[in-house]
Short mmCIF file of C-alpha atoms in Angstrom, two decimals:
data_model
loop_
_atom_site.label_atom_id
_atom_site.label_comp_id
_atom_site.label_asym_id
_atom_site.label_seq_id
_atom_site.Cartn_x
_atom_site.Cartn_y
_atom_site.Cartn_z
CA MET X 25 115.40 250.52 -59.13
CA ASP X 26 111.60 250.92 -58.85
CA ASP X 27 109.99 248.64 -56.06
CA LYS X 28 107.65 247.11 -58.59
CA TYR X 29 110.56 245.93 -60.67
CA ILE X 30 112.30 244.51 -57.64
CA LYS X 31 109.04 242.52 -57.05
CA GLU X 32 109.07 241.29 -60.57
CA LEU X 33 112.62 240.23 -60.40
CA ARG X 34 111.86 238.23 -57.29
CA ASN X 35 108.84 236.65 -58.93
CA ALA X 36 111.08 235.76 -61.89
CA LEU X 37 113.74 234.10 -59.59
CA SER X 38 111.10 232.21 -57.56
CA VAL X 39 110.31 230.30 -60.74
CA LEU X 40 113.76 228.65 -60.33
CA ASN X 41 112.72 227.18 -57.11
CA SER X 42 110.85 224.60 -59.10
CA ILE X 43 114.28 223.14 -59.97
CA LYS X 44 115.05 221.10 -56.80
CA SER X 45 118.80 221.92 -56.45
CA PHE X 46 118.32 225.69 -56.86
CA PRO X 47 117.55 226.83 -53.35
CA ASP X 48 120.73 225.35 -51.89
CA TYR X 49 122.80 226.51 -54.89
CA TYR X 50 121.52 229.98 -54.43
CA VAL X 51 122.43 230.29 -50.75
CA ASN X 52 125.99 229.06 -51.52
CA TYR X 53 126.23 231.35 -54.53
CA LEU X 54 125.35 234.46 -52.39
CA GLN X 55 128.31 233.76 -50.08
CA LYS X 56 130.85 234.34 -52.93
CA HIS X 57 128.86 236.78 -55.21
CA LYS X 58 126.69 239.92 -55.01
CA ILE X 59 123.66 240.50 -57.05
CA GLU X 60 123.25 244.24 -57.53
CA ASN X 61 122.20 244.64 -61.16
CA PHE X 62 120.68 242.81 -64.16
CA SER X 63 124.07 241.50 -65.28
CA ASP X 64 124.61 239.86 -61.95
CA PHE X 65 121.16 238.07 -62.36
CA PHE X 66 122.14 236.72 -65.65
CA ASP X 67 125.51 235.60 -64.36
CA LEU X 68 123.65 233.68 -61.68
CA LEU X 69 121.52 231.86 -64.38
CA ASP X 70 124.67 231.12 -66.42
CA TYR X 71 126.57 229.66 -63.48
CA PHE X 72 123.60 227.70 -62.34
CA LYS X 73 123.18 226.30 -65.75
CA GLU X 74 126.91 225.24 -65.84
CA HIS X 75 126.51 223.78 -62.35
CA LEU X 76 123.55 221.61 -63.57
CA GLN X 77 125.45 220.49 -66.62
CA SER X 78 128.53 219.46 -64.78
CA ASN X 79 126.38 217.38 -62.43
CA ASN X 80 124.20 215.84 -65.16
CA GLY X 81 121.29 217.60 -63.88
CA LEU X 82 120.38 219.76 -67.06
CA GLY X 83 117.43 218.02 -68.60
CA GLU X 84 114.98 219.51 -71.01
CA GLU X 85 112.71 220.79 -68.23
CA GLU X 86 115.60 222.61 -66.55
CA LYS X 87 116.57 224.18 -69.87
CA ILE X 88 113.09 225.39 -70.48
CA ILE X 89 112.82 226.92 -66.90
CA ILE X 90 116.07 228.67 -67.20
CA SER X 91 115.25 230.10 -70.62
CA HIS X 92 111.93 231.27 -69.39
CA VAL X 93 113.49 233.10 -66.39
CA LYS X 94 115.95 234.74 -68.72
CA SER X 95 113.02 235.93 -70.89
CA LEU X 96 111.26 237.31 -67.76
CA LEU X 97 114.38 239.15 -66.65
CA GLU X 98 114.83 240.61 -70.08
CA LYS X 99 111.40 242.06 -69.99
CA VAL X 100 111.97 243.55 -66.57
CA ARG X 101 115.42 245.01 -67.67
CA TYR X 102 113.66 246.62 -70.72
CA LYS X 103 110.84 248.12 -68.67
CA ASN X 104 113.45 249.58 -66.15
CA ASN X 105 115.75 250.98 -68.77
CA SER X 106 115.78 254.68 -69.41
CA SER X 107 117.35 254.31 -72.86
CA LYS X 108 114.93 251.96 -74.40
CA LEU X 109 115.40 253.52 -77.94
CA PHE X 110 118.91 252.26 -77.92
CA ILE X 111 118.54 248.69 -76.71
CA THR X 112 117.24 245.48 -78.25
CA THR X 113 116.15 242.47 -76.09
CA ASN X 114 117.40 239.22 -77.39
CA HIS X 115 114.77 237.09 -75.60
CA LEU X 116 111.98 239.17 -77.00
CA LYS X 117 113.27 238.81 -80.68
CA PRO X 118 110.95 236.56 -82.73
CA ASN X 119 112.40 233.60 -84.52
CA GLU X 120 113.21 235.04 -88.00
CA GLU X 121 115.42 232.30 -89.49
CA PHE X 122 112.92 232.17 -92.53
CA ILE X 123 113.78 235.78 -93.52
CA ASN X 124 117.09 234.76 -95.10
CA SER X 125 115.34 232.23 -97.30
CA PHE X 126 112.62 234.67 -98.21
CA LEU X 127 115.25 237.39 -99.31
CA GLU X 128 117.07 234.75 -101.39
CA GLU X 129 113.83 233.84 -103.11
CA TYR X 130 112.78 237.43 -103.40
CA HIS X 131 115.88 238.33 -105.47
CA LEU X 132 115.01 235.45 -107.85
CA VAL X 133 111.74 237.13 -108.60
CA GLU X 134 113.67 240.18 -109.85
CA THR X 135 114.22 240.13 -113.64
CA ASP X 136 117.26 241.61 -115.53
CA ASN X 137 115.26 244.74 -116.53
CA LEU X 138 116.03 248.02 -114.87
CA TYR X 139 113.86 251.13 -115.02
CA PHE X 140 114.55 254.62 -113.84
CA LYS X 141 111.83 256.83 -112.33
CA GLU X 142 112.21 260.47 -111.46
CA ILE X 143 111.37 261.32 -107.85
CA LYS X 144 108.45 263.69 -107.77
CA PRO X 145 107.85 266.20 -106.24
CA ARG X 146 111.61 266.94 -106.42
CA ARG X 147 113.29 267.14 -103.04
CA PHE X 148 116.12 269.40 -104.27
CA LYS X 149 116.06 272.54 -106.47
CA THR X 150 119.41 271.77 -108.24
CA ILE X 151 119.46 267.96 -108.19
CA THR X 152 117.16 265.49 -110.17
CA GLU X 153 116.91 262.29 -108.31
CA LYS X 154 115.88 258.99 -109.94
CA ILE X 155 115.11 255.69 -108.30
CA VAL X 156 116.12 252.33 -109.92
CA LEU X 157 113.15 250.00 -110.27
CA TYR X 158 113.90 246.30 -110.80
CA GLY X 159 111.67 244.39 -113.15
CA ILE X 160 109.59 241.84 -111.20
CA ASP X 161 107.97 238.57 -112.52
CA GLY X 162 104.41 239.03 -111.28
CA ARG X 163 103.65 235.29 -111.30
CA LYS X 164 106.73 234.43 -109.18
CA LEU X 165 105.98 237.44 -106.80
CA TYR X 166 102.53 235.96 -106.26
CA THR X 167 103.91 232.46 -105.59
CA LEU X 168 106.33 233.90 -103.17
CA PHE X 169 103.68 235.81 -101.30
CA GLU X 170 101.49 232.71 -100.99
CA LYS X 171 104.45 230.78 -99.63
CA TYR X 172 105.47 233.34 -96.99
CA LYS X 173 102.29 235.15 -96.00
CA GLY X 174 101.66 232.63 -93.25
CA TYR X 175 104.63 233.96 -91.37
CA ASN X 176 102.70 237.14 -90.64
CA HIS X 177 105.82 239.31 -90.80
CA PRO X 178 105.61 243.07 -91.50
CA PHE X 179 108.88 243.08 -93.52
CA ILE X 180 107.57 240.42 -95.86
CA PHE X 181 104.29 242.19 -96.34
CA TYR X 182 106.07 245.49 -96.96
CA LEU X 183 108.70 244.18 -99.40
CA ILE X 184 105.95 242.33 -101.43
CA SER X 185 103.77 245.43 -101.53
CA GLU X 186 106.59 247.76 -102.70
CA PRO X 187 106.89 246.69 -106.33
CA LEU X 188 103.10 246.41 -106.71
CA ILE X 189 102.60 249.96 -105.45
CA ASN X 190 105.49 251.30 -107.52
CA ALA X 191 103.91 249.74 -110.66
CA LYS X 192 100.53 251.36 -109.74
CA ASN X 193 98.89 248.04 -108.91
CA TYR X 194 97.48 249.79 -105.93
CA SER X 195 94.52 247.60 -105.05
CA GLN X 196 96.80 244.49 -104.40
CA GLY X 197 99.78 246.46 -103.07
CA ILE X 198 97.76 248.41 -100.45
CA SER X 199 95.97 245.25 -99.44
CA ILE X 200 99.25 243.63 -98.60
CA LEU X 201 100.69 246.82 -97.01
CA GLU X 202 97.64 246.79 -94.66
CA GLU X 203 99.02 243.63 -92.95
CA SER X 204 102.27 245.39 -92.06
CA LEU X 205 100.34 248.46 -90.71
CA LYS X 206 98.55 246.15 -88.24
CA TYR X 207 101.82 245.64 -86.55
CA ALA X 208 103.10 249.25 -86.90
CA PHE X 209 99.92 250.74 -85.30
CA ARG X 210 99.94 248.34 -82.34
CA TYR X 211 101.72 248.24 -78.92
CA PRO X 212 103.11 245.87 -77.78
CA ASN X 213 104.66 245.19 -81.08
CA ILE X 214 106.48 241.87 -81.13
CA TYR X 215 108.75 243.09 -83.81
CA TRP X 216 110.09 246.07 -81.94
CA ASN X 217 113.32 244.26 -81.21
CA SER X 218 113.64 242.86 -84.78
CA LEU X 219 115.76 244.63 -87.42
CA TYR X 220 113.54 243.45 -90.23
CA GLY X 221 110.30 243.85 -88.36
CA LEU X 222 111.22 247.50 -87.42
CA GLU X 223 112.13 248.21 -91.02
CA GLY X 224 108.87 246.72 -92.31
CA CYS X 225 106.71 248.72 -89.88
CA MET X 226 108.80 251.95 -90.42
CA TRP X 227 108.49 251.99 -94.32
CA ALA X 228 104.79 250.71 -94.19
CA LEU X 229 103.93 253.86 -92.21
CA PHE X 230 106.04 256.16 -94.39
CA ASN X 231 104.29 254.70 -97.50
CA ILE X 232 100.73 255.03 -96.24
CA GLN X 233 101.39 258.76 -95.57
CA PHE X 234 102.87 259.16 -99.08
CA LEU X 235 99.87 257.50 -100.63
CA LEU X 236 97.32 259.46 -98.63
CA LYS X 237 99.05 262.89 -99.02
CA LYS X 238 98.23 265.68 -96.69
CA ASP X 239 94.65 266.12 -97.83
CA GLY X 240 93.82 262.38 -97.53
CA ILE X 241 95.29 262.38 -94.06
CA SER X 242 93.03 265.32 -93.20
CA VAL X 243 89.95 263.28 -94.47
CA ILE X 244 90.91 260.30 -92.23
CA ASP X 245 91.56 262.62 -89.34
CA LYS X 246 87.84 263.54 -89.30
CA LYS X 247 86.94 259.80 -88.93
CA ILE X 248 89.72 258.71 -86.65
CA SER X 249 90.46 261.08 -83.78
CA LEU X 250 93.98 262.57 -83.93
CA PHE X 251 95.09 260.34 -86.77
CA ARG X 252 97.32 262.88 -88.33
CA ILE X 253 99.41 263.37 -85.09
CA LYS X 254 99.44 259.74 -84.28
CA LEU X 255 100.77 258.88 -87.82
CA LEU X 256 103.45 261.59 -87.75
CA LYS X 257 104.64 260.68 -84.26
CA LEU X 258 104.86 257.01 -85.06
CA ILE X 259 106.81 257.54 -88.24
CA TYR X 260 109.14 259.85 -86.38
CA LEU X 261 109.49 257.24 -83.55
CA TYR X 262 110.22 254.31 -85.87
CA LEU X 263 112.81 256.28 -87.86
CA THR X 264 114.53 257.32 -84.77
CA ARG X 265 114.52 253.81 -83.27
CA TYR X 266 116.18 252.51 -86.35
CA ILE X 267 118.89 255.14 -86.31
CA CYS X 268 119.54 254.42 -82.63
CA ILE X 269 119.98 250.65 -82.91
CA HIS X 270 121.45 250.41 -86.37
CA SER X 271 124.16 253.00 -86.42
CA ASN X 272 126.38 250.85 -88.57
CA ASP X 273 123.76 250.35 -91.28
CA PRO X 274 124.09 252.65 -94.31
CA ARG X 275 120.20 252.72 -94.48
CA ILE X 276 120.24 255.27 -91.56
CA ILE X 277 121.09 257.86 -94.22
CA ASP X 278 117.55 257.40 -95.67
CA CYS X 279 116.13 257.55 -92.19
CA TYR X 280 117.84 260.81 -91.47
CA SER X 281 116.84 262.35 -94.65
CA ASN X 282 113.22 261.13 -94.61
CA ARG X 283 112.80 262.27 -91.02
CA GLY X 284 114.01 265.67 -91.94
CA ARG X 285 111.78 265.76 -95.02
CA LEU X 286 108.76 264.50 -92.86
CA VAL X 287 109.31 267.44 -90.40
CA LYS X 288 109.69 269.91 -93.42
CA ASP X 289 106.56 268.66 -95.18
CA TYR X 290 104.44 268.76 -92.02
CA SER X 291 106.16 271.74 -90.30
CA MET X 292 102.90 273.28 -89.05
CA ASP X 293 101.93 269.98 -87.37
CA PHE X 294 105.43 269.56 -85.96
CA ILE X 295 105.25 272.97 -84.34
CA ALA X 296 102.37 271.76 -82.29
CA ILE X 297 104.01 268.28 -81.72
CA PHE X 298 107.38 269.64 -80.57
CA GLY X 299 105.89 272.53 -78.61
CA LEU X 300 106.86 276.13 -78.04
CA GLY X 301 110.45 277.03 -78.31
CA VAL X 302 111.43 274.25 -80.89
CA ASN X 303 111.80 275.28 -84.45
CA PRO X 304 111.05 272.32 -86.87
CA GLU X 305 113.45 273.97 -89.39
CA ILE X 306 116.34 273.42 -86.97
CA GLN X 307 115.35 269.81 -86.67
CA CYS X 308 115.32 269.52 -90.46
CA LEU X 309 118.63 271.24 -90.73
CA SER X 310 120.03 268.89 -88.15
CA ASP X 311 118.75 265.66 -89.81
CA TYR X 312 120.03 266.70 -93.33
CA TYR X 313 123.51 267.17 -92.05
CA LEU X 314 123.43 263.98 -90.01
CA GLY X 315 122.37 262.14 -93.08
CA TYR X 316 125.29 263.64 -95.05
CA GLN X 317 127.66 262.82 -92.10
CA SER X 318 126.53 259.22 -92.14
CA ALA X 319 126.98 259.01 -95.87
CA ILE X 320 130.71 260.17 -95.37
CA LYS X 321 131.05 257.57 -92.72
CA PHE X 322 130.20 254.82 -95.23
CA ASN X 323 132.31 256.47 -98.04
CA LEU X 324 129.29 257.50 -100.08
CA PHE X 325 129.96 260.68 -102.07
CA ALA X 326 127.37 260.62 -104.78
CA PRO X 327 125.49 263.94 -105.44
CA PRO X 328 122.44 263.17 -103.39
CA PHE X 329 124.35 262.48 -100.37
CA MET X 330 126.45 265.75 -100.77
CA GLN X 331 123.20 267.61 -101.48
CA LEU X 332 122.10 266.74 -97.92
CA ARG X 333 124.96 268.95 -96.59
CA TRP X 334 123.99 271.79 -98.95
CA GLU X 335 120.32 271.65 -97.86
CA SER X 336 121.37 271.94 -94.27
CA MET X 337 123.73 274.75 -94.96
CA LYS X 338 121.06 276.63 -96.90
CA LEU X 339 118.68 276.50 -94.07
CA TYR X 340 121.37 277.72 -91.75
CA ARG X 341 122.52 280.60 -93.97
CA HIS X 342 119.18 281.64 -95.53
CA GLY X 343 116.46 280.14 -93.40
CA SER X 344 115.21 278.55 -96.68
CA HIS X 345 115.98 275.74 -99.14
CA ILE X 346 116.32 278.55 -101.70
CA PRO X 347 119.26 280.89 -101.29
CA ASN X 348 118.30 284.56 -100.67
CA SER X 349 119.65 287.78 -99.36
CA THR X 350 118.52 287.26 -95.72
CA GLY X 351 120.94 286.07 -93.13
CA GLY X 352 119.01 282.98 -92.02
CA TYR X 353 119.71 281.30 -88.74
CA GLN X 354 123.33 282.35 -88.77
CA ASP X 355 122.10 285.83 -87.98
CA ILE X 356 119.10 284.92 -85.77
CA GLU X 357 120.69 282.26 -83.63
CA ASP X 358 123.63 282.65 -81.23
CA ARG X 359 124.74 279.15 -81.94
CA THR X 360 126.90 277.96 -84.80
CA TRP X 361 125.77 275.60 -87.53
CA MET X 362 127.34 272.56 -85.92
CA GLU X 363 125.89 273.55 -82.48
CA LEU X 364 122.37 273.59 -84.06
CA VAL X 365 122.96 270.21 -85.65
CA ARG X 366 123.99 268.71 -82.28
CA ASP X 367 121.10 270.33 -80.49
CA GLY X 368 118.72 268.95 -82.93
CA GLU X 369 120.17 265.57 -82.63
CA ILE X 370 119.71 265.56 -78.81
CA ARG X 371 116.23 266.91 -79.11
CA SER X 372 115.26 264.11 -81.62
CA ILE X 373 116.21 261.55 -78.97
CA HIS X 374 114.15 263.48 -76.39
CA PHE X 375 111.08 263.70 -78.63
CA ALA X 376 111.32 259.92 -79.61
CA LYS X 377 111.52 258.94 -75.85
CA PHE X 378 108.45 260.87 -75.23
CA PHE X 379 106.62 259.35 -78.32
CA LEU X 380 107.67 255.89 -77.06
CA SER X 381 106.19 256.61 -73.68
CA GLU X 382 102.88 257.37 -75.39
CA PHE X 383 103.15 254.34 -77.64
CA GLU X 384 103.64 252.17 -74.57
CA ASN X 385 100.51 253.71 -73.07
CA TYR X 386 98.69 252.51 -76.15
CA ASP X 387 97.83 256.15 -77.31
CA TYR X 388 98.75 255.34 -81.03
CA ASN X 389 96.99 251.95 -81.32
CA LEU X 390 94.43 251.56 -84.05
CA THR X 391 91.93 248.70 -84.53
CA ASN X 392 92.08 246.49 -87.55
CA ASP X 393 88.89 248.04 -88.75
CA GLN X 394 90.37 251.50 -88.53
CA ILE X 395 93.43 250.34 -90.53
CA LYS X 396 91.16 248.70 -93.16
CA TYR X 397 89.30 252.00 -93.52
CA ILE X 398 92.64 253.86 -93.94
CA CYS X 399 93.81 251.42 -96.61
CA ASN X 400 90.38 251.40 -98.46
CA TYR X 401 90.62 255.13 -98.62
CA ALA X 402 94.15 254.96 -99.88
CA LYS X 403 92.94 252.66 -102.66
CA GLU X 404 90.08 255.11 -103.60
CA ARG X 405 92.67 257.92 -103.89
CA ASN X 406 95.11 255.82 -106.00
CA LYS X 407 93.43 254.12 -108.84
CA ASP X 408 95.11 251.18 -110.49
CA ASP X 409 96.98 252.15 -113.63
CA PHE X 410 99.37 249.09 -114.06
CA GLU X 411 99.33 248.58 -117.73
CA ASN X 412 99.69 252.24 -118.81
CA TYR X 413 102.49 252.69 -116.18
CA THR X 414 104.48 249.64 -117.19
CA ASN X 415 104.02 250.52 -120.94
CA ASN X 416 105.30 254.09 -120.42
CA LEU X 417 108.39 252.77 -118.48
CA LYS X 418 109.18 250.38 -121.29
CA SER X 419 108.83 252.97 -124.03
CA LYS X 420 111.24 255.27 -122.27
CA GLN X 421 113.85 252.60 -122.11
CA THR X 422 113.69 252.09 -125.85
#
């Protein structure tokens, strides 16, 4: 363990000395127990808390001090962990009890109407994908937003913005999405250890790149230094983080497929990001297969999930998403299809760890003014067309 972390641990434990009985308890404790790692420190706190409780010495002040020390230890443990992508820190999680109430009320905003919209541009040559859009009561949505906007939570802002943007009410939708982006482009991010916060930041970033498109990102890149690279790295990082800590969540299928698509769509940029010797198509091949593999794990066998396997196979056999007469990577590489998938998975963790180190160094941080400029430009590119869009959807349903 680094000396500076040992010093921080000692500082954290010294706070306990403000509890009168701790110094003597600590001396006696060390005669029976060793403290060699973080788990041992947490055991000490738990035993000391039990000791106070059994001796009627656990008041509100003592509870606050012990909780504070646990929080300090969690922060030190996180800083000292080489696998930060895979861990969440309980004491750094914000209070999100209100999210369940928000989700219940959000579903009440949905109407019984369902609309089907074809995904364009098409992701697959042989499969036409459609997304299901739920009808939304606009007045109820506005009331819900007014009720919960004060919580300043990126997931709430993202989820409220989604139906507005889908309905081409861009001016309002992007303005709300902007609030999520203020957290996504900032380190430290208090929602890094939150499932909902992470999801909100992740999709907010993905949506803004979709709204800007490549040429829009290039325009902003001239105003904000390295914006394109920062945006792509951050999206990749958030998607990987979600995959790493939510392996039992079916939504990782979307994370894998969208990460693969991101690398495919910006392959020239990722050549520079990944560096020499790393082929972005191998990463794409790997992500598509891992998405398919995850779908099988959750017993999902619909055509779009099976298509992920086919897309991965085509890249391996033909070096293209369109079958052709060339041998693809099965002739070029001395590794099998599954070996390439596994190598791509390992590399994705390596890249995300490096991106996280840059994020922690504040390399991707943007100011609120910069984020506002980005969102204002996105509004310029995407003009409101709410009435025409909704009328067209309704006419197609009849």
